[in-house]
Coordinates of N, CA and C in Angstrom, one line a residue:
Chain A
X118 N 99.9 101.6 81.9 CA 100.7 102.0 80.8 C 99.8 102.6 79.7
X119 N 100.4 103.1 78.7 CA 99.7 103.7 77.6 C 98.8 102.7 76.9
X120 N 97.6 103.1 76.4 CA 96.8 102.2 75.6 C 96.6 102.9 74.3
X121 N 96.5 102.2 73.2 CA 96.2 102.8 71.9 C 95.3 101.9 71.1
X122 N 94.3 102.5 70.5 CA 93.3 101.8 69.7 C 93.6 102.0 68.2
X123 N 93.6 100.9 67.5 CA 94.0 100.9 66.1 C 92.8 100.5 65.3
X124 N 92.5 101.2 64.2 CA 91.4 100.9 63.3 C 91.8 101.2 61.9
X125 N 91.2 100.4 60.9 CA 90.3 99.3 61.1 C 91.1 98.0 61.5
X126 N 90.4 96.9 61.8 CA 91.1 95.7 62.1 C 91.6 95.0 60.8
X127 N 90.7 95.1 59.8 CA 91.0 94.5 58.5 C 90.6 95.5 57.4
X128 N 91.4 95.4 56.3 CA 91.1 96.3 55.1 C 91.5 95.5 53.9
X129 N 90.5 95.4 53.0 CA 90.8 94.8 51.7 C 90.7 95.9 50.7
X130 N 91.7 96.0 49.8 CA 91.7 97.0 48.7 C 92.1 96.4 47.4
X131 N 91.6 97.0 46.3 CA 92.1 96.6 45.0 C 93.5 97.2 44.8
X132 N 94.3 96.5 44.1 CA 95.6 97.0 43.8 C 95.5 98.4 43.1
X133 N 96.2 99.4 43.6 CA 96.2 100.7 43.1 C 95.3 101.7 43.9
X134 N 94.5 101.1 44.8 CA 93.7 102.0 45.7 C 94.6 102.4 46.9
X135 N 94.1 103.5 47.5 CA 94.8 103.9 48.7 C 94.4 103.2 50.0
X136 N 95.2 103.3 51.0 CA 94.9 102.6 52.3 C 95.3 103.5 53.4
X137 N 94.5 103.5 54.5 CA 94.9 104.3 55.7 C 94.5 103.5 56.9
X138 N 95.4 103.5 57.9 CA 95.2 102.9 59.2 C 95.4 104.0 60.3
X139 N 94.6 103.9 61.3 CA 94.7 105.0 62.4 C 95.0 104.4 63.7
X140 N 95.7 105.2 64.5 CA 95.9 104.9 65.9 C 95.5 106.0 66.8
X141 N 94.7 105.8 67.8 CA 94.2 106.8 68.7 C 94.4 106.5 70.1
X142 N 94.8 107.5 70.9 CA 95.0 107.4 72.3 C 94.2 108.5 73.1
X143 N 93.8 108.1 74.3 CA 93.0 109.1 75.1 C 94.0 110.1 75.8
X144 N 95.3 109.7 75.8 CA 96.3 110.5 76.5 C 97.3 111.0 75.5
X145 N 98.0 112.0 75.9 CA 99.1 112.6 75.0 C 100.3 111.6 75.0
X146 N 100.7 111.4 73.8 CA 101.8 110.4 73.6 C 103.2 111.2 73.4
X147 N 104.2 110.5 73.9 CA 105.5 111.1 73.7 C 106.0 110.9 72.3
X148 N 105.7 109.8 71.8 CA 106.1 109.4 70.4 C 105.2 108.2 70.0
X149 N 105.3 107.9 68.7 CA 104.6 106.7 68.2 C 105.5 106.1 67.1
X150 N 105.5 104.8 67.1 CA 106.3 104.0 66.1 C 105.3 103.2 65.3
X151 N 105.7 102.9 64.0 CA 105.0 102.0 63.1 C 105.8 100.9 62.7
X152 N 105.2 99.7 62.6 CA 105.8 98.5 62.2 C 105.0 97.8 61.1
X153 N 105.6 97.0 60.3 CA 104.9 96.1 59.3 C 105.3 94.7 59.5
X154 N 104.3 93.8 59.5 CA 104.6 92.4 59.6 C 104.0 91.7 58.4
X155 N 104.8 91.1 57.6 CA 104.4 90.3 56.5 C 103.7 89.0 56.9
X156 N 102.8 88.4 56.2 CA 102.3 87.1 56.6 C 103.3 86.1 56.9
X157 N 103.3 85.5 58.1 CA 104.2 84.5 58.5 C 105.6 85.1 58.9
X158 N 105.7 86.4 58.9 CA 107.0 87.0 59.3 C 107.0 87.7 60.6
X159 N 108.0 88.5 60.8 CA 108.1 89.2 62.1 C 107.9 90.7 61.8
X160 N 107.6 91.5 62.9 CA 107.4 92.9 62.7 C 108.8 93.6 62.3
X161 N 108.7 94.5 61.4 CA 109.8 95.3 61.0 C 109.5 96.8 61.3
X162 N 110.5 97.4 61.9 CA 110.3 98.9 62.3 C 110.3 99.7 61.0
X163 N 109.3 100.6 60.9 CA 109.2 101.5 59.7 C 109.7 102.9 60.1
X164 N 109.1 103.4 61.2 CA 109.4 104.9 61.5 C 109.0 105.2 62.9
X165 N 109.5 106.3 63.4 CA 109.1 106.9 64.6 C 108.7 108.4 64.4
X166 N 107.6 108.8 65.0 CA 107.2 110.2 65.0 C 107.3 110.7 66.4
X167 N 107.8 111.9 66.5 CA 108.0 112.5 67.8 C 107.3 113.9 68.0
X168 N 107.3 114.7 67.0 CA 106.9 116.1 67.1 C 105.4 116.2 66.7
X169 N 104.8 117.2 67.4 CA 103.4 117.5 67.1 C 103.2 117.9 65.7
X170 N 102.2 117.3 65.0 CA 101.9 117.6 63.6 C 102.9 117.1 62.6
X171 N 103.8 116.2 63.1 CA 104.9 115.7 62.2 C 104.4 114.9 61.0
X172 N 104.9 115.1 59.9 CA 104.6 114.3 58.7 C 105.9 113.7 58.1
X173 N 105.9 112.4 57.9 CA 107.1 111.8 57.3 C 106.7 110.9 56.1
X174 N 107.5 110.9 55.1 CA 107.2 110.1 53.9 C 108.3 109.1 53.6
X175 N 107.9 107.9 53.3 CA 108.8 106.8 52.8 C 108.2 106.3 51.5
X176 N 108.6 106.8 50.4 CA 108.1 106.4 49.1 C 106.6 106.6 49.0
X177 N 105.8 105.6 48.9 CA 104.3 105.7 48.9 C 103.7 105.7 50.3
X178 N 104.4 105.6 51.3 CA 103.9 105.7 52.7 C 104.0 107.0 53.3
X179 N 102.9 107.5 53.9 CA 102.9 108.8 54.6 C 102.5 108.6 56.0
X180 N 103.3 109.1 56.9 CA 103.0 108.9 58.4 C 102.7 110.3 58.9
X181 N 101.7 110.4 59.8 CA 101.3 111.7 60.4 C 101.1 111.5 61.9
X182 N 101.5 112.5 62.6 CA 101.3 112.5 64.1 C 100.4 113.7 64.3
X183 N 99.4 113.6 65.1 CA 98.4 114.6 65.3 C 98.9 115.8 66.0
X184 N 98.3 116.9 65.9 CA 98.7 118.1 66.5 C 98.7 118.0 68.0
X185 N 97.7 117.3 68.5 CA 97.6 117.1 70.0 C 98.4 115.9 70.5
X186 N 99.1 115.2 69.6 CA 99.9 114.0 69.8 C 99.1 112.9 70.5
X187 N 97.8 112.8 70.1 CA 97.0 111.7 70.6 C 96.6 110.8 69.5
X188 N 96.9 111.0 68.3 CA 96.6 110.1 67.2 C 97.6 110.2 66.1
X189 N 97.6 109.1 65.3 CA 98.6 109.0 64.2 C 97.9 108.2 63.1
X190 N 98.4 108.4 61.9 CA 97.9 107.6 60.8 C 99.1 107.2 59.8
X191 N 98.8 106.1 59.2 CA 99.7 105.6 58.1 C 98.9 105.5 56.8
X192 N 99.3 106.2 55.8 CA 98.6 106.2 54.5 C 99.5 105.6 53.5
X193 N 99.0 104.7 52.7 CA 99.7 104.1 51.6 C 99.0 104.5 50.3
X194 N 99.7 105.2 49.4 CA 99.1 105.6 48.1 C 99.3 104.5 47.1
X195 N 98.3 104.2 46.3 CA 98.4 103.3 45.2 C 99.0 102.0 45.6
X196 N 98.3 101.2 46.5 CA 98.8 100.0 47.0 C 99.3 99.0 46.0
X197 N 100.2 98.2 46.4 CA 100.8 97.2 45.6 C 100.7 95.9 46.4
X198 N 100.8 94.7 45.7 CA 100.7 93.5 46.4 C 101.8 93.3 47.4
X199 N 102.9 94.0 47.2 CA 104.0 93.9 48.2 C 103.6 94.6 49.5
X200 N 102.5 95.4 49.5 CA 102.1 96.1 50.8 C 101.3 95.2 51.7
X201 N 101.0 94.0 51.2 CA 100.2 93.1 52.1 C 100.9 92.8 53.4
X202 N 100.1 92.8 54.5 CA 100.7 92.5 55.8 C 99.8 93.2 56.8
X203 N 100.3 93.1 58.1 CA 99.7 93.8 59.2 C 100.5 94.9 59.7
X204 N 99.9 96.1 59.8 CA 100.6 97.3 60.2 C 100.2 97.6 61.7
X205 N 101.2 97.7 62.5 CA 101.0 98.0 63.9 C 101.6 99.4 64.3
X206 N 100.9 100.1 65.1 CA 101.5 101.2 65.8 C 101.9 100.8 67.2
X207 N 102.8 101.5 67.7 CA 103.3 101.1 69.1 C 103.7 102.4 69.8
X208 N 103.4 102.4 71.1 CA 103.6 103.7 71.9 C 104.4 103.3 73.1
X209 N 105.1 104.3 73.6 CA 105.9 104.2 74.8 C 105.0 103.9 76.0
X210 N 105.5 103.1 76.9 CA 104.7 102.7 78.1 C 104.5 103.9 79.0
X211 N 105.3 104.9 78.9 CA 105.2 106.0 79.8 C 106.5 106.1 80.7
X212 N 107.1 104.9 80.9 CA 108.4 104.9 81.6 C 109.5 104.8 80.7
X213 N 109.2 104.7 79.4 CA 110.2 104.5 78.3 C 110.9 103.2 78.4
X214 N 110.3 102.2 79.2 CA 111.0 100.9 79.4 C 110.5 99.9 78.3
X215 N 109.3 100.1 77.8 CA 108.8 99.2 76.8 C 107.7 99.8 76.0
X216 N 107.4 99.1 74.8 CA 106.3 99.6 73.9 C 105.1 98.8 74.1
X217 N 103.9 99.5 74.0 CA 102.7 98.8 73.9 C 102.2 98.9 72.4
X218 N 101.8 97.7 71.9 CA 101.5 97.7 70.5 C 99.9 97.8 70.3
X219 N 99.5 98.4 69.2 CA 98.1 98.4 68.9 C 97.8 97.0 68.4
X220 N 96.5 96.8 68.1 CA 96.0 95.5 67.7 C 96.3 95.2 66.2
X221 N 96.7 96.2 65.5 CA 97.1 96.0 64.1 C 96.0 96.1 63.1
X222 N 96.3 96.5 61.9 CA 95.4 96.5 60.7 C 96.0 95.5 59.7
X223 N 95.2 94.5 59.4 CA 95.6 93.6 58.4 C 95.2 94.0 57.0
X224 N 96.1 94.3 56.1 CA 95.9 94.8 54.8 C 96.0 93.6 53.8
X225 N 94.9 93.5 53.0 CA 94.9 92.5 51.9 C 94.8 93.4 50.6
X226 N 95.7 93.1 49.6 CA 95.6 93.8 48.4 C 95.2 92.8 47.3
X227 N 94.1 93.1 46.6 CA 93.6 92.2 45.6 C 94.1 92.6 44.3
X228 N 94.7 91.6 43.5 CA 95.3 92.0 42.2 C 94.3 92.3 41.1
Chain B
X101 N 126.5 90.1 59.4 CA 125.5 91.2 59.6 C 124.9 91.0 61.0
X102 N 124.7 92.1 61.7 CA 124.1 91.9 63.1 C 122.6 91.6 63.0
X103 N 122.1 91.0 64.0 CA 120.7 90.6 64.1 C 120.3 89.9 65.3
X104 N 119.1 89.4 65.3 CA 118.6 88.6 66.4 C 118.3 87.2 65.9
X105 N 118.7 86.2 66.6 CA 118.5 84.8 66.2 C 117.6 84.1 67.2
X106 N 116.5 83.6 66.7 CA 115.6 82.8 67.6 C 115.7 81.4 67.2
X107 N 115.7 80.5 68.1 CA 115.6 79.1 67.8 C 114.9 78.3 68.9
X108 N 114.3 77.2 68.5 CA 114.1 76.8 67.2 C 113.0 77.6 66.5
X109 N 112.8 77.4 65.2 CA 111.7 78.1 64.4 C 110.4 77.5 64.8
X110 N 110.3 76.1 64.9 CA 109.1 75.4 65.3 C 109.4 74.5 66.5
X111 N 108.5 74.5 67.4 CA 108.7 73.7 68.7 C 107.4 73.1 69.1
X112 N 107.5 71.8 69.4 CA 106.3 71.0 69.8 C 106.5 70.6 71.2
X113 N 105.5 70.9 72.0 CA 105.6 70.6 73.5 C 104.5 69.7 73.9
X114 N 104.8 68.7 74.7 CA 103.8 67.9 75.3 C 103.3 68.6 76.6
X115 N 102.0 68.4 76.9 CA 101.5 69.0 78.1 C 102.3 68.6 79.3
X116 N 102.5 69.5 80.2 CA 103.2 69.3 81.4 C 104.7 69.4 81.3
X117 N 105.2 69.7 80.1 CA 106.7 69.9 79.9 C 107.0 71.4 79.9
X118 N 108.3 71.6 80.4 CA 108.8 73.0 80.3 C 109.7 73.0 79.0
X119 N 109.6 74.1 78.3 CA 110.5 74.3 77.1 C 111.1 75.6 77.2
X120 N 112.3 75.7 76.6 CA 113.1 77.0 76.6 C 113.3 77.4 75.1
X121 N 112.9 78.7 74.9 CA 113.1 79.3 73.6 C 114.4 80.2 73.6
X122 N 115.2 80.1 72.6 CA 116.5 80.8 72.6 C 116.3 82.1 71.9
X123 N 117.0 83.1 72.4 CA 117.1 84.4 71.7 C 118.5 85.0 71.9
X124 N 119.2 85.2 70.8 CA 120.6 85.7 70.8 C 120.7 86.9 69.9
X125 N 121.3 88.0 70.4 CA 121.5 89.1 69.5 C 123.0 89.6 69.5
X126 N 123.5 90.0 68.4 CA 124.8 90.5 68.3 C 124.9 92.0 67.8
X127 N 123.8 92.7 68.2 CA 123.7 94.1 67.9 C 124.2 95.0 69.0
X128 N 124.6 94.4 70.1 CA 125.1 95.1 71.2 C 124.0 96.0 71.8
X129 N 122.8 95.5 71.7 CA 121.6 96.3 72.3 C 121.5 96.0 73.8
X130 N 121.1 97.0 74.5 CA 121.0 96.8 76.0 C 119.7 96.1 76.3
X131 N 118.6 96.5 75.7 CA 117.3 96.1 76.1 C 116.8 94.9 75.2
X132 N 116.1 94.0 75.9 CA 115.6 92.8 75.1 C 114.2 92.5 75.7
X133 N 113.4 91.9 74.8 CA 111.9 91.8 75.1 C 111.4 90.4 74.5
X134 N 110.4 89.9 75.2 CA 109.7 88.8 74.7 C 108.2 89.1 74.6
X135 N 107.7 88.9 73.3 CA 106.3 89.1 73.1 C 105.6 87.8 72.6
X136 N 104.3 87.7 72.9 CA 103.5 86.6 72.4 C 102.5 87.1 71.4
X137 N 102.3 86.4 70.3 CA 101.3 86.8 69.3 C 100.4 85.6 69.0
X138 N 99.1 85.7 69.3 CA 98.2 84.7 68.9 C 97.6 85.0 67.5
X139 N 97.1 84.0 66.8 CA 96.6 84.2 65.4 C 95.7 85.4 65.3
X140 N 96.0 86.3 64.4 CA 95.2 87.5 64.1 C 95.2 88.5 65.2
X141 N 96.1 88.4 66.1 CA 96.1 89.3 67.3 C 97.4 90.2 67.3
X142 N 97.4 91.1 68.2 CA 98.6 92.0 68.3 C 99.6 91.3 69.2
X143 N 100.6 92.1 69.6 CA 101.7 91.6 70.4 C 101.5 91.9 71.9
X144 N 101.7 90.9 72.7 CA 101.5 91.1 74.2 C 102.9 90.8 74.9
X145 N 103.2 91.7 75.7 CA 104.5 91.6 76.4 C 104.6 90.6 77.5
X146 N 105.6 89.7 77.4 CA 105.7 88.7 78.5 C 106.7 89.2 79.5
X147 N 108.0 89.4 79.1 CA 109.0 89.9 80.0 C 109.9 90.8 79.2
X148 N 110.6 91.7 79.9 CA 111.6 92.5 79.3 C 112.8 92.7 80.2
X149 N 113.9 93.1 79.6 CA 115.2 93.3 80.4 C 115.9 94.5 79.8
X150 N 116.2 95.4 80.7 CA 116.9 96.6 80.3 C 118.4 96.5 80.4
X151 N 118.9 95.7 81.3 CA 120.3 95.5 81.5 C 120.5 94.0 82.0
X152 N 121.8 93.6 81.9 CA 122.1 92.3 82.4 C 121.8 92.1 83.8
X153 N 121.3 90.9 84.1 CA 121.0 90.4 85.5 C 119.8 91.2 86.0
X154 N 119.0 91.8 85.2 CA 117.8 92.5 85.6 C 116.7 92.3 84.6
X155 N 115.5 92.0 85.0 CA 114.3 91.8 84.1 C 113.0 92.1 84.9
X156 N 112.0 92.5 84.1 CA 110.7 92.8 84.7 C 109.6 92.0 84.0
X157 N 108.5 91.8 84.7 CA 107.4 91.2 84.2 C 106.6 92.1 83.2
X158 N 106.1 91.6 82.2 CA 105.2 92.3 81.3 C 103.8 92.1 81.7
X159 N 102.9 92.2 80.7 CA 101.5 92.1 80.9 C 101.0 90.6 81.1
X160 N 101.7 89.7 80.6 CA 101.2 88.3 80.7 C 102.4 87.3 81.1
X161 N 103.0 87.6 82.2 CA 104.2 86.9 82.6 C 103.9 85.5 83.3
X162 N 102.7 85.3 83.7 CA 102.3 84.1 84.4 C 102.6 82.9 83.6
X163 N 103.3 81.9 84.1 CA 103.6 80.7 83.4 C 104.9 80.8 82.6
X164 N 105.6 81.9 82.6 CA 106.8 82.1 81.9 C 108.0 82.5 82.9
X165 N 109.2 82.2 82.5 CA 110.4 82.7 83.2 C 111.5 83.0 82.2
X166 N 112.4 83.9 82.6 CA 113.5 84.4 81.8 C 114.7 84.5 82.6
X167 N 115.8 84.7 81.9 CA 117.1 85.0 82.6 C 117.9 85.9 81.7
X168 N 118.8 86.7 82.2 CA 119.6 87.6 81.4 C 121.0 87.6 82.0
X169 N 121.7 86.5 81.8 CA 123.0 86.4 82.4 C 124.1 87.0 81.5
X170 N 123.8 87.2 80.2 CA 124.7 87.8 79.3 C 123.9 88.9 78.5
X171 N 124.6 89.9 78.0 CA 123.9 90.9 77.3 C 123.3 90.4 76.0
X172 N 124.0 89.4 75.4 CA 123.6 88.9 74.1 C 122.4 87.9 74.2
X173 N 122.1 87.4 75.3 CA 121.1 86.3 75.4 C 120.0 86.5 76.4
X174 N 118.8 86.2 75.9 CA 117.6 86.4 76.8 C 116.6 85.2 76.5
X175 N 116.9 84.0 77.1 CA 116.1 82.9 76.9 C 114.8 82.9 77.6
X176 N 113.7 82.4 77.0 CA 112.4 82.3 77.6 C 112.0 80.9 77.9
X177 N 111.6 80.6 79.1 CA 111.1 79.2 79.4 C 109.6 79.3 79.6
X178 N 109.0 78.4 78.8 CA 107.5 78.3 78.9 C 107.3 77.1 79.9
X179 N 106.7 77.4 81.0 CA 106.6 76.3 82.0 C 105.2 75.6 81.9
X180 N 105.1 74.5 82.6 CA 103.9 73.7 82.6 C 102.7 74.5 83.2
X181 N 103.0 75.6 83.9 CA 102.0 76.4 84.5 C 101.3 77.3 83.5
X182 N 101.9 77.4 82.3 CA 101.2 78.2 81.2 C 100.2 77.4 80.6
X183 N 98.9 77.8 80.8 CA 97.8 76.9 80.4 C 97.5 76.8 78.9
X184 N 97.9 77.9 78.2 CA 97.6 77.9 76.8 C 98.8 78.4 76.0
X185 N 99.9 77.6 75.9 CA 101.1 78.2 75.4 C 101.2 78.2 73.9
X186 N 100.3 77.6 73.2 CA 100.4 77.6 71.7 C 100.3 79.0 71.2
X187 N 101.4 79.4 70.6 CA 101.4 80.8 70.1 C 102.7 81.0 69.3
X188 N 102.8 82.2 68.7 CA 104.0 82.7 68.0 C 104.8 83.6 69.0
X189 N 106.0 83.2 69.3 CA 106.8 84.0 70.3 C 107.9 84.8 69.6
X190 N 107.9 86.1 69.9 CA 108.8 87.0 69.2 C 109.8 87.6 70.3
X191 N 111.0 87.6 69.9 CA 112.0 88.2 70.8 C 112.5 89.5 70.0
X192 N 112.7 90.6 70.8 CA 113.1 91.8 70.2 C 114.2 92.5 71.0
X193 N 114.9 93.4 70.4 CA 115.9 94.1 71.2 C 115.9 95.6 70.7
X194 N 116.5 96.4 71.6 CA 116.5 97.8 71.3 C 117.8 98.5 71.8
X195 N 118.3 99.3 71.0 CA 119.6 100.0 71.4 C 119.2 101.0 72.6
X196 N 120.0 101.0 73.6 CA 119.8 101.9 74.7 C 118.7 101.4 75.6
X197 N 118.7 101.9 76.8 CA 117.6 101.6 77.7 C 117.1 102.8 78.4
X198 N 115.9 102.8 78.9 CA 115.2 103.9 79.5 C 115.1 105.1 78.5
X199 N 115.0 104.6 77.2 CA 114.8 105.6 76.2 C 113.9 105.0 75.1
X200 N 113.1 105.9 74.5 CA 112.2 105.4 73.4 C 112.6 106.0 72.1
X201 N 113.8 106.3 71.9 CA 114.3 106.9 70.7 C 114.6 106.0 69.5
X202 N 114.5 104.7 69.8 CA 114.9 103.7 68.8 C 113.8 102.7 68.6
X203 N 113.7 102.1 67.4 CA 112.8 101.1 67.1 C 113.3 99.7 67.6
X204 N 112.4 98.8 67.7 CA 112.7 97.4 68.0 C 113.3 96.7 66.8
X205 N 114.2 95.8 67.0 CA 114.6 94.8 66.0 C 114.1 93.5 66.5
X206 N 113.3 92.8 65.7 CA 112.7 91.5 66.0 C 113.5 90.4 65.4
X207 N 113.4 89.2 66.2 CA 113.9 88.0 65.6 C 112.8 87.4 64.7
X208 N 113.0 86.3 64.1 CA 112.1 85.7 63.1 C 111.0 84.8 63.8
X209 N 111.1 84.7 65.1 CA 110.1 84.1 65.9 C 110.2 82.6 66.1
X210 N 109.5 82.0 67.1 CA 109.4 80.6 67.3 C 107.9 80.3 67.4
X211 N 107.5 79.3 66.7 CA 106.0 78.9 66.7 C 106.0 77.6 67.6
X212 N 105.3 77.8 68.8 CA 105.2 76.8 69.8 C 103.8 76.2 69.7
X213 N 103.8 74.8 69.6 CA 102.5 74.1 69.6 C 102.5 73.0 70.7
X214 N 101.4 73.0 71.4 CA 101.3 71.9 72.4 C 100.6 70.8 71.8
X215 N 101.1 69.6 71.9 CA 100.6 68.4 71.3 C 100.1 67.4 72.4

């Protein structure tokens, strides 16, 4: 199935700083999804990207899908303490039967 | 409101025991999934089911079993053959099957500890 590498594994930022996490694949992806998991909670679906070069925004969050559809990023502008959590990317297995999740980036926001 | 209910929230198991984790959804979703999450780790797929009475092994199915007798229910049994069962177990569902156009909806999870 599809494999995806996510970096960094951990990121500590001061409140108000920006944050970016990246997912990279060696193969072309059909789409990519992003999830957020708060500490002690469960993953929550944020967004899906499908088109080459696609950019989508949700308030302070910007999601990008690479032109070659092999990488994606999630950027948070001016982080807040409510952004704390682990952000996962997830990609289709290839048969569209299930998702493979990246290892996640754990974001800590220091007040 | 529609959603996925996992129970119990916390579960303690003695070595050698089988335990069953419940997962019920009222979203009318076709596909259901079980993932395992270890501390500080990502999600690893245990089993998944696209339709009733059909399910497939994921990446780490050894020591686990499932059933899908009803669309709404996808219970996971952790057997005594699972050597390291202490983990956070997440159930998820997705609208449609054989399609990747929708995100997963996750339950709140069950934390299983072997004592």
